[in-house]
Structures are given as structure tokens and as C-alpha cells.
Coordinates of C-alpha atoms and ligand atoms in Angstrom, one line a residue:
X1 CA -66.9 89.5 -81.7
X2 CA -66.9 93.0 -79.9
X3 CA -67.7 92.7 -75.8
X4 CA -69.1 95.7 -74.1
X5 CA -69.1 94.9 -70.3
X6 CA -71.5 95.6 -67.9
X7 CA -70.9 97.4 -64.5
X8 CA -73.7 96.2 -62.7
X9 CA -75.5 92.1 -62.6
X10 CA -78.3 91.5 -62.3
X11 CA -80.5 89.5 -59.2
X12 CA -81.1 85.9 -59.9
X13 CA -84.8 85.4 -59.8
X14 CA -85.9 82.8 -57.6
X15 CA -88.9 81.6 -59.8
X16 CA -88.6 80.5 -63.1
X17 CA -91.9 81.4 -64.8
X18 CA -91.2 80.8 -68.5
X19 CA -89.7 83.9 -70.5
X20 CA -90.0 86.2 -67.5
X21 CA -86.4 86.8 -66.4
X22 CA -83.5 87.6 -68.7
X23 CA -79.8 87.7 -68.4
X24 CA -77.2 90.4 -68.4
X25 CA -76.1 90.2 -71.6
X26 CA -77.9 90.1 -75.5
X27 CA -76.2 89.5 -78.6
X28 CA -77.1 92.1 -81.3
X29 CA -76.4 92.4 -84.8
X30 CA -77.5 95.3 -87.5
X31 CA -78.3 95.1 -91.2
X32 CA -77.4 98.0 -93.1
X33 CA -75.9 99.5 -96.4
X34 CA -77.0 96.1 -98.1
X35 CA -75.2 94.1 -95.7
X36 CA -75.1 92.4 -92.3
X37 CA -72.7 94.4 -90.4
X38 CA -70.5 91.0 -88.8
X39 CA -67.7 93.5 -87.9
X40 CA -69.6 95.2 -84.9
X41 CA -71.9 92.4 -84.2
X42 CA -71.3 92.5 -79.9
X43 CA -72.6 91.0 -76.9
X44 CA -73.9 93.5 -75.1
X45 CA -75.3 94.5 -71.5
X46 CA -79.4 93.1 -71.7
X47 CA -81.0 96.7 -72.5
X48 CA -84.2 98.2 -74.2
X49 CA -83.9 99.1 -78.0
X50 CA -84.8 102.6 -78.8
X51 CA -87.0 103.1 -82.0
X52 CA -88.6 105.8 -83.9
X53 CA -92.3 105.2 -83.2
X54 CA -92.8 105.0 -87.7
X55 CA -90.3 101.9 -87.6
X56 CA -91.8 99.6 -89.8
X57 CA -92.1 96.0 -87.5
X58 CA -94.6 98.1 -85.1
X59 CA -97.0 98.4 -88.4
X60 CA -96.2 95.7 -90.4
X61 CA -94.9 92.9 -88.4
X62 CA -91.9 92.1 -90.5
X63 CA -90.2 89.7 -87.7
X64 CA -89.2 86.5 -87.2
X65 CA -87.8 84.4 -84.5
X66 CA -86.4 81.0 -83.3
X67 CA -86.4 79.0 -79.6
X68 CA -84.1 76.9 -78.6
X69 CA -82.2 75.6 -75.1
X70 CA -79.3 74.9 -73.4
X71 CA -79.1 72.7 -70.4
X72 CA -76.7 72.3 -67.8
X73 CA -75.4 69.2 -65.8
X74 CA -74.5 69.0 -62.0
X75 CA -70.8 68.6 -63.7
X76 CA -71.2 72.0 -65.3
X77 CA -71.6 70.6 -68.7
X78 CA -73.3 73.1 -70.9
X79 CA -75.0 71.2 -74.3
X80 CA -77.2 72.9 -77.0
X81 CA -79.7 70.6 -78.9
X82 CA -79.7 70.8 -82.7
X83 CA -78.8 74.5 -82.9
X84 CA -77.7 74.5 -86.7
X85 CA -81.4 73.8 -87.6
X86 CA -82.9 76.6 -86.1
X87 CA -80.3 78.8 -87.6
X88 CA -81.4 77.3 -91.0
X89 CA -84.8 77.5 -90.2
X90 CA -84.5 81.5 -88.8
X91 CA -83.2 81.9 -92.5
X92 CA -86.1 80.2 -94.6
X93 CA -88.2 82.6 -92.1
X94 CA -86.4 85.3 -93.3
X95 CA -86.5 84.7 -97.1
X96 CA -90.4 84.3 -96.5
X97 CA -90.8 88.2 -94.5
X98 CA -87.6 89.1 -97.4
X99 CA -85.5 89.9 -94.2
X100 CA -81.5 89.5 -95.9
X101 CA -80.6 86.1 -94.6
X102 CA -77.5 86.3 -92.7
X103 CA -74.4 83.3 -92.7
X104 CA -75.5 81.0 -90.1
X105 CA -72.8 79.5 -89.0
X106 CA -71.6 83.6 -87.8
X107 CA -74.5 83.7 -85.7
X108 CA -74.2 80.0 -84.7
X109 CA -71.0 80.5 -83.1
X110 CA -72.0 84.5 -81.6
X111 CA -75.0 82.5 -80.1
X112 CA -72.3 79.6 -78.6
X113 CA -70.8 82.7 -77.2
X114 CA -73.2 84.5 -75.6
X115 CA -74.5 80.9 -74.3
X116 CA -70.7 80.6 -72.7
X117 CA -71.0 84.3 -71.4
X118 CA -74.1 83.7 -69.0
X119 CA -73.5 79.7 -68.4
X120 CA -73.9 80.7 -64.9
X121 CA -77.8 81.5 -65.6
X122 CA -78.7 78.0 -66.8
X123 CA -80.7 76.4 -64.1
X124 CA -79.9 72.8 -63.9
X125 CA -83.0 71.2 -61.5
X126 CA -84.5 68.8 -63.9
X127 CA -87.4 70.6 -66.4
X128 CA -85.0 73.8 -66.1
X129 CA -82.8 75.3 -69.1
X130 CA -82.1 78.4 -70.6
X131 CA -84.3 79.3 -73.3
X132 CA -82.6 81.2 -76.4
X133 CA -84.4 83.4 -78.0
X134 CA -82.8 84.6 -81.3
X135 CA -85.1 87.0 -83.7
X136 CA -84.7 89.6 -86.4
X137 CA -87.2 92.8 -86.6
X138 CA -87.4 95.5 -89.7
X139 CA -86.6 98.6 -88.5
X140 CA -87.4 101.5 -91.6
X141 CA -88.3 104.5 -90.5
X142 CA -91.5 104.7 -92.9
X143 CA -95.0 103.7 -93.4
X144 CA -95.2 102.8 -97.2
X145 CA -95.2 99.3 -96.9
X146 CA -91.9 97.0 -98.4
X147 CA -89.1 95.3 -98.0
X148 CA -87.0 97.2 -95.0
X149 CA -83.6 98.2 -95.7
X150 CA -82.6 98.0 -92.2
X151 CA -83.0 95.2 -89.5
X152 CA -81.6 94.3 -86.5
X153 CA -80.9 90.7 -84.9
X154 CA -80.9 89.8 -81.6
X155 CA -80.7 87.2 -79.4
X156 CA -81.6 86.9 -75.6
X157 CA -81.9 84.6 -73.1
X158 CA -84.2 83.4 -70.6
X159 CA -84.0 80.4 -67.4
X160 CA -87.0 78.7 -67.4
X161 CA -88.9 75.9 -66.5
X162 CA -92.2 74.4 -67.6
X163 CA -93.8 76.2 -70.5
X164 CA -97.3 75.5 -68.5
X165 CA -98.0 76.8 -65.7
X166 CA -99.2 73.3 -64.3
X167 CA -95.8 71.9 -65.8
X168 CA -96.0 68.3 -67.0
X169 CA -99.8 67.6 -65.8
X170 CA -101.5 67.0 -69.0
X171 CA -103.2 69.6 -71.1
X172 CA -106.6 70.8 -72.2
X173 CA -106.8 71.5 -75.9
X174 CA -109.9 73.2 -77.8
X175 CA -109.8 72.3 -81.3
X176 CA -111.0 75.4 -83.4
X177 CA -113.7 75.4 -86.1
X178 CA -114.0 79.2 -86.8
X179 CA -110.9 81.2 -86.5
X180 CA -107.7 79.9 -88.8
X181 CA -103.8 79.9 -88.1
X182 CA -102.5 79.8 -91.2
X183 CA -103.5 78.6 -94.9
X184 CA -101.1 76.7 -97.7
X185 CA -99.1 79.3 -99.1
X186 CA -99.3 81.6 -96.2
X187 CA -96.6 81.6 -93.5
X188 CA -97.5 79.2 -91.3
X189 CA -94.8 76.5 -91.9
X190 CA -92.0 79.7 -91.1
X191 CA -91.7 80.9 -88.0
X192 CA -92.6 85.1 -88.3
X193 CA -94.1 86.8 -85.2
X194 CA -97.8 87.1 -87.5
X195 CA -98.6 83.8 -86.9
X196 CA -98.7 84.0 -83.2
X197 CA -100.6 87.4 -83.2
X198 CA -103.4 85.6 -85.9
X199 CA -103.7 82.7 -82.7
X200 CA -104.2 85.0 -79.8
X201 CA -108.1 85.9 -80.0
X202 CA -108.8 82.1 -80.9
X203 CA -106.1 81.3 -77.7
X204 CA -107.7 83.6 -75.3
X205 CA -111.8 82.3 -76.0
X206 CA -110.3 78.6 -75.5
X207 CA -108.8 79.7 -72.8
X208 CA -112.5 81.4 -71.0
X209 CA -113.8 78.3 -71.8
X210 CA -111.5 76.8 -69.3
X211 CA -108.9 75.1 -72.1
X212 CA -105.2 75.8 -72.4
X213 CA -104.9 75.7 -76.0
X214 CA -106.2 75.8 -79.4
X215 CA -105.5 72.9 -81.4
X216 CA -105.9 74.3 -85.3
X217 CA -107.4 72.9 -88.1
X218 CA -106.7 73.0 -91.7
X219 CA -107.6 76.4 -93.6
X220 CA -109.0 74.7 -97.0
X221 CA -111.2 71.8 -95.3
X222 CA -111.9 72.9 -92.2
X223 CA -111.3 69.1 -90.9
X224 CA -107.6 67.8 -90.2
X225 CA -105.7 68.5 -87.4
X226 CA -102.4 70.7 -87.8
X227 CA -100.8 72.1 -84.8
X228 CA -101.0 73.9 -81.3
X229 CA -99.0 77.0 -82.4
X230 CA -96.7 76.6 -79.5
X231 CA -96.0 72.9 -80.2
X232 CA -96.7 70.2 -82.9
X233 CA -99.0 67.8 -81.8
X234 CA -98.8 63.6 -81.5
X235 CA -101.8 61.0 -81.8
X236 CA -101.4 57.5 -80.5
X237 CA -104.4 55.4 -81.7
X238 CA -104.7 51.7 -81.8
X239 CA -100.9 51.8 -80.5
X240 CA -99.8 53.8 -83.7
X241 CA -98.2 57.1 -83.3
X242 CA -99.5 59.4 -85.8
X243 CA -98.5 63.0 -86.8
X244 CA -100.1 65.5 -89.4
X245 CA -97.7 65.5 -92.0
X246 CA -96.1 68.8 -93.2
X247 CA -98.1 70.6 -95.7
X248 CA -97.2 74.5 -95.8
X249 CA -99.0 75.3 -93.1
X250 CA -97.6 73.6 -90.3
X251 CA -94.0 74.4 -88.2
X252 CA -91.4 72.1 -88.7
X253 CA -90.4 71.7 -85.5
X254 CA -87.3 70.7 -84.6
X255 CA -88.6 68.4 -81.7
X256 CA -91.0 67.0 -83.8
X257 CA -88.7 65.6 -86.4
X258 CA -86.3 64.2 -83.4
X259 CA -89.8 62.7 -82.0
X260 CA -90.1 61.1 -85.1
X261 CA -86.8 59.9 -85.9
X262 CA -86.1 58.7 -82.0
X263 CA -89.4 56.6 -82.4
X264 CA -88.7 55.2 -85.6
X265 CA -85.1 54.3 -84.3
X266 CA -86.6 52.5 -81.2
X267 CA -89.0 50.2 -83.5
X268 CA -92.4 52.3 -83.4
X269 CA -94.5 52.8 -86.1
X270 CA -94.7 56.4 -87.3
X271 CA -97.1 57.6 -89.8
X272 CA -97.0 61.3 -91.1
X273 CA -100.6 61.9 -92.4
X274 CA -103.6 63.6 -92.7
X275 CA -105.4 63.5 -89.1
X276 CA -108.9 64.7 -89.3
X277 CA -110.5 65.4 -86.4
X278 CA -113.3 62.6 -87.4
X279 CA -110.9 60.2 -86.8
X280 CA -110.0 61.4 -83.5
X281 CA -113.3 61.9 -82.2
X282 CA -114.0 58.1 -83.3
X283 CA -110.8 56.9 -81.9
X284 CA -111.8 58.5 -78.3
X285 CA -115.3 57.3 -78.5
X286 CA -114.7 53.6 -79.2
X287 CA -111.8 53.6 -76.7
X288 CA -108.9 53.5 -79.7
X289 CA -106.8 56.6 -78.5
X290 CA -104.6 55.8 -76.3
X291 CA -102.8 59.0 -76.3
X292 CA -102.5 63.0 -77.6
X293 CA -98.8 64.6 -77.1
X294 CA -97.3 68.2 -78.3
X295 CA -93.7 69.1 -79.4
X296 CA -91.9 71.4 -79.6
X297 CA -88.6 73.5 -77.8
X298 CA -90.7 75.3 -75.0
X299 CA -93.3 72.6 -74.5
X300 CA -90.3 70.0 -74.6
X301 CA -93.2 67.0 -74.6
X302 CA -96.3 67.9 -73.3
X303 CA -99.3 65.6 -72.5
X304 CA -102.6 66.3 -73.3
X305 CA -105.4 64.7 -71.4
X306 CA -108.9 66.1 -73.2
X307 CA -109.5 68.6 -76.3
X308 CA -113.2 70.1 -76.7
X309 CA -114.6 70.0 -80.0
X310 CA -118.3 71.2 -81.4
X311 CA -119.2 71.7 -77.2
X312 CA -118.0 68.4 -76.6
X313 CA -115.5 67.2 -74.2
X314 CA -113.1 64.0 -74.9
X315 CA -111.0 62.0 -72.8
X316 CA -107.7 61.3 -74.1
X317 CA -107.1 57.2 -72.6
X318 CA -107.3 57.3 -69.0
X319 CA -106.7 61.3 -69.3
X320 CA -103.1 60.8 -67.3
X321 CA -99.7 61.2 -68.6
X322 CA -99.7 58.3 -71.4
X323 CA -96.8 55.3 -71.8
X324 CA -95.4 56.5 -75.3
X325 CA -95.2 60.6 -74.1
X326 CA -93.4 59.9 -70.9
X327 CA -90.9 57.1 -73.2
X328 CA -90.5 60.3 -75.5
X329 CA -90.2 63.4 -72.6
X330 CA -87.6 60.9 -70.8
X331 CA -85.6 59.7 -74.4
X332 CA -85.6 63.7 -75.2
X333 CA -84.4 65.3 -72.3
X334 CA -81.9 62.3 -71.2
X335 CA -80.4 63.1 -74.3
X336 CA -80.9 66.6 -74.4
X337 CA -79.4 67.2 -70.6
X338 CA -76.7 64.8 -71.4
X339 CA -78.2 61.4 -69.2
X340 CA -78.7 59.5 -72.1
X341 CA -75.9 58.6 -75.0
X342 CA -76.5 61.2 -78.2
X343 CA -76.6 58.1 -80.6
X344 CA -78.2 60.3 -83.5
X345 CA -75.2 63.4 -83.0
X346 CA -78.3 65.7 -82.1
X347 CA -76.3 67.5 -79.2
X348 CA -73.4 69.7 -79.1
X349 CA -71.2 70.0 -75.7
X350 CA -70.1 73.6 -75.6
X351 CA -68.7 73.4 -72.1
Ligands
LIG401 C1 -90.7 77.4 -78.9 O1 -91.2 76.3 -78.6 O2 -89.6 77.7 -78.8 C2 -91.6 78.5 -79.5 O3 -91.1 79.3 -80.1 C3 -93.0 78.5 -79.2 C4 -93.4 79.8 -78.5 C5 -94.8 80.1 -78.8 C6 -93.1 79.7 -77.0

């Protein structure tokens, strides 16, 4: 892997607002010829890209990307958590946009790297990590609109904390009737940069009406639950976690399926089904649901204390941080940061 050094470092922030700051250095990788070019991928000094203004992810949105973390111990033990799946799952993104899929385990190891590079970056007070952005854009200089012949990978960093600005207090969702994330057959199970431009409008009217986020439903029915866009979402009713399974249309998130698995290790019941929205309303007007949690890498496990729905506000149980999302949030993390034995091989000590 080439190395071009950097003369000057930069400041440390003193806040860490999520995916505000980033670190000196990016990995970067171009596509060209009809190949990846693995011979001059490089970490590089953090800098702008320069691109013709006709390149074609400006018009046509021909991106995707991945999130992951990396936490670090008092002892200076850096771990990553599961990052072979969101190499795998940057390359099903990437046969859905037809963006060349690229050998994973390359980028893996470049990402390792680059992690190793700037270990001094990841925060370690708890709720802190460095969040890893890795994404891929098209970069043609054309307007007819194709496949691109030229792309370029990258991969940046970021220390953060809480994805929410009110960190772990719980959350305010609005479930949407009108607008739609993403259909069966569309590209809302893959993670490409046009799914989170489709959920801004619908994220910023939830927001005026005083919500943090849109909780989508299905495109074809217009009546069971899907996801959050930044997270996959949890119902505990009656004591029983439930989940909208995976249909097409919703991310498979990476700390979904752990949520999944760790509970179902750890004796719960776990049910992966259709969740309509009926069912929910019922279950928080008789008193029957106990709890509402998201998923996912940024979110880590968020609570959610009330969703809107048709003008109507619900109370998720007492509307506090529930029993079953703080069990999961402590499981994760403990075994994410390295506090908690990795009995399911999840994590992978790179320092
Ligand atoms: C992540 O959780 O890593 C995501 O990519 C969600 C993003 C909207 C912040």
C-alpha cells in the first residue's frame, strides 16, 4: 500500500458532534481501464477531490457507501466490529448501482491500515468511537446516462459520539403515510447514497413537527413498519421482541442481525415479521408495548420513547429508556469496546 505523508496534523476537536471532524489521513482507490487499480491504492493526507463539474455521481447519484467503528480501550486496544460484512455488503451495493465490485478482503486489510494509521483519533470516553466511512462514487465525465467507466473509493474517518444530539435519551419517531423510502425491487435493502436523498423531505417535515425521525412504511400496502433509514427499528410487545423481517426494501443491518442473534443466544424470543402499524397502535393503546428500539452502526441502540402517527401521539411504555434496549446497548457495546467476552467471534483486535 503506497503512503504519502503529510507535513502538517491537524487540531484535535474538542467536541465530537457526529461526522463533523475528520482525520489526517483517507484511503483512496481508483477504478480504471476495466480494473481496480490495487497497485496505487494509498493512504493519503485527508484532502478535497477535484471533479469536472459533468462527472456523472453529481447527476445521477451512482454512489454507495458503508459505516462502521472502531473503538478504543484505556489499554490502547483498538477492535473493529464485524468489518468483513460491510465489505460484502459495500459489494452487493455495488452490483445493484453496477459499480465493478472490488476484492474485499484488499480493502479490508487497506481499511485495518488506515484504522492503525490514525489510532490516535479514536476517542475512548464511553459512547465515543471512530466512525469509518468507506464509499465508492462514479466519476465519467458525461451526461448520457450509464454505467460509469471510472470510480473512485474512498474511505474516511470520523471520532464521534452519539448520533443524536440528545445522545441516549429516547427518541421521537413520526411514522410516514405519504412520502416512501423505498419499494420491493428498488434499492432500499442496498446501501446507495439515493435512498438517503428520497428520506430527506419526509425527514425534515417530521422534524418541524417537532419529531427526530421518520419511521417508514411499506411501499405496496402503505401499512407495515420497515425502518428509520438511519437504523433498523425493534418492537417489544407483550415481552416479545419483534422485527420487520427483510423483504427487499429494508437495510440489512449489521447491528440488527447481531441484535437478533445476541437475543436469541441469551433465551429471548425473536420474531422477524410483518409489523403493521395497526398492531403497534393497539399494543400502545391497551398498554401491550413495552418498548420501541433502533439499530444500526451510528445509532449503536437507540431508544425510542413516542412515534406520531395519523396526528396522534403514542407513548412507548413509560416513554424512558426500556429494560430489553439498555440489556442490548450494554451486551453490544461491552462486546464491541472489548468489556464483555466476544463469545460469537464478532470482533477483530487490530491493536
Ligand atoms: C450508519 O449507521 O453507519 C449509517 O450509515 C446511517 C447513516 C445515515 C448515518
Amino acid at each position: 500500500m503506497k503512503f504519502i505523508k503529510r507535513t502538517q496534523l491537524k487540531e484535535r476537536p474538542s467536541d465530537l458532534q457526529f461526522g463533523k471532524h475528520f482525520t489526517d489521513y483517507m484511503f483512496m482507490m481508483k477504478y480504471h481501464d476495466g480494473g481496480w487499480d490495487y497497485e496505487n491504492a494509498c493512504i493519503k493526507p485527508y484532502e478535497p477531490f477535484v471533479l469536472d463539474p459533468s462527472t456523472s455521481v453529481f447527476h445521477y447519484g451512482q454512489a454507495v457507501f458503508e459505516g462502521l467503528k472502531a473503538y478504543r480501550n484505556e489499554k490502547g486496544e483498538v477492535r473493529l466490529f464485524r468489518p468483513m460484512d460491510n465489505m460484502n455488503r459495500m459489494n452487493e451495493s455495488c452490483w445493484r448501482l453496477c459499480i465493478p465490485q472490488f476484492d474485499a478482503k484488499f480493502v479490508h486489510d487497506a481499511l485495518v491500515e488506515l484504522v492503525k494509521t490514525e489510532k490516535d483519533w479514536i476517542p475512548t470516553a464511553p459512547g465515543t468511537s471512530l466512525y469509518i466511512r468507506p464509499f465508492v462514487i462514479a466519476t465519467d465525465e458525461a451526461l448520457g446516462v450509464h454505467s460509469s467507466r471510472n470510480y473512485i473509493m474512498a474511505i474516511i474517518l470520523s471520532p464521534v459520539g452519539a448520533y443524536y444530539a440528545h445522545g441516549f435519551d429516547p427518541v421521537r419517531l413520526y411514522v410516514e403515510e405519504h412520502y416512501k423510502r423505498a419499494c420491493k425491487g428498488g434499492t432500499g435493502h442496498h446501501k446507495v447514497a439515493g435512498n438517503y436523498a428520497a428520506s430527506i423531505l419526509a425527514a425534515d417535515e417530521a422534524e418541524k413537527r417537532g419529531y427526530d425521525q421518520t419511521l417508514w412504511l411499506d411501499a405496496a400496502e402503505n401499512k407495515y413498519m420497515e425502518e428509520v433509514g438511519s437504523m433498523n427499528i425493534f418492537f417489544v410487545i407483550n415481552g416479545k421482541v419483534v422485527t420487520p423481517m427483510l423483504g427487499g426494501s429494508i437495510l440489512p443491518g449489521i447491528t440488527r442481525k447481531s441484535t437478533i442473534a445476541l437475543l436469541k443466544a441469551r433465551g429471548y424470543d425473536v420474531e422477524e415479521r410483518l409489523v403493521s402499524v395497526d398492531e403497534v397502535v393497539s399494543a400502545a393503546e391497551n398498554g401491550t408495548l413495552n418498548e420501541i428500539f433502533g439499530t444500526g452502526t451510528a445509532a449503536v441502540v437507540s431508544p425510542v420513547g413516542g412515534f406520531g402517527y395519523k396526528g396522534k401521539d403514542y407513548t412507548v411504555g413509560d416513554g424512558k429508556l426500556g429494560k430489553i434496549t439498555k440489556y442490548v446497548y450494554d451486551e453490544l457495546t461491552g462486546i464491541q469496546t472489548g468489556v464483555k467476552p466476544d463469545e460469537f467471534g464478532w470482533v477483530e483486535e487490530i491493536i
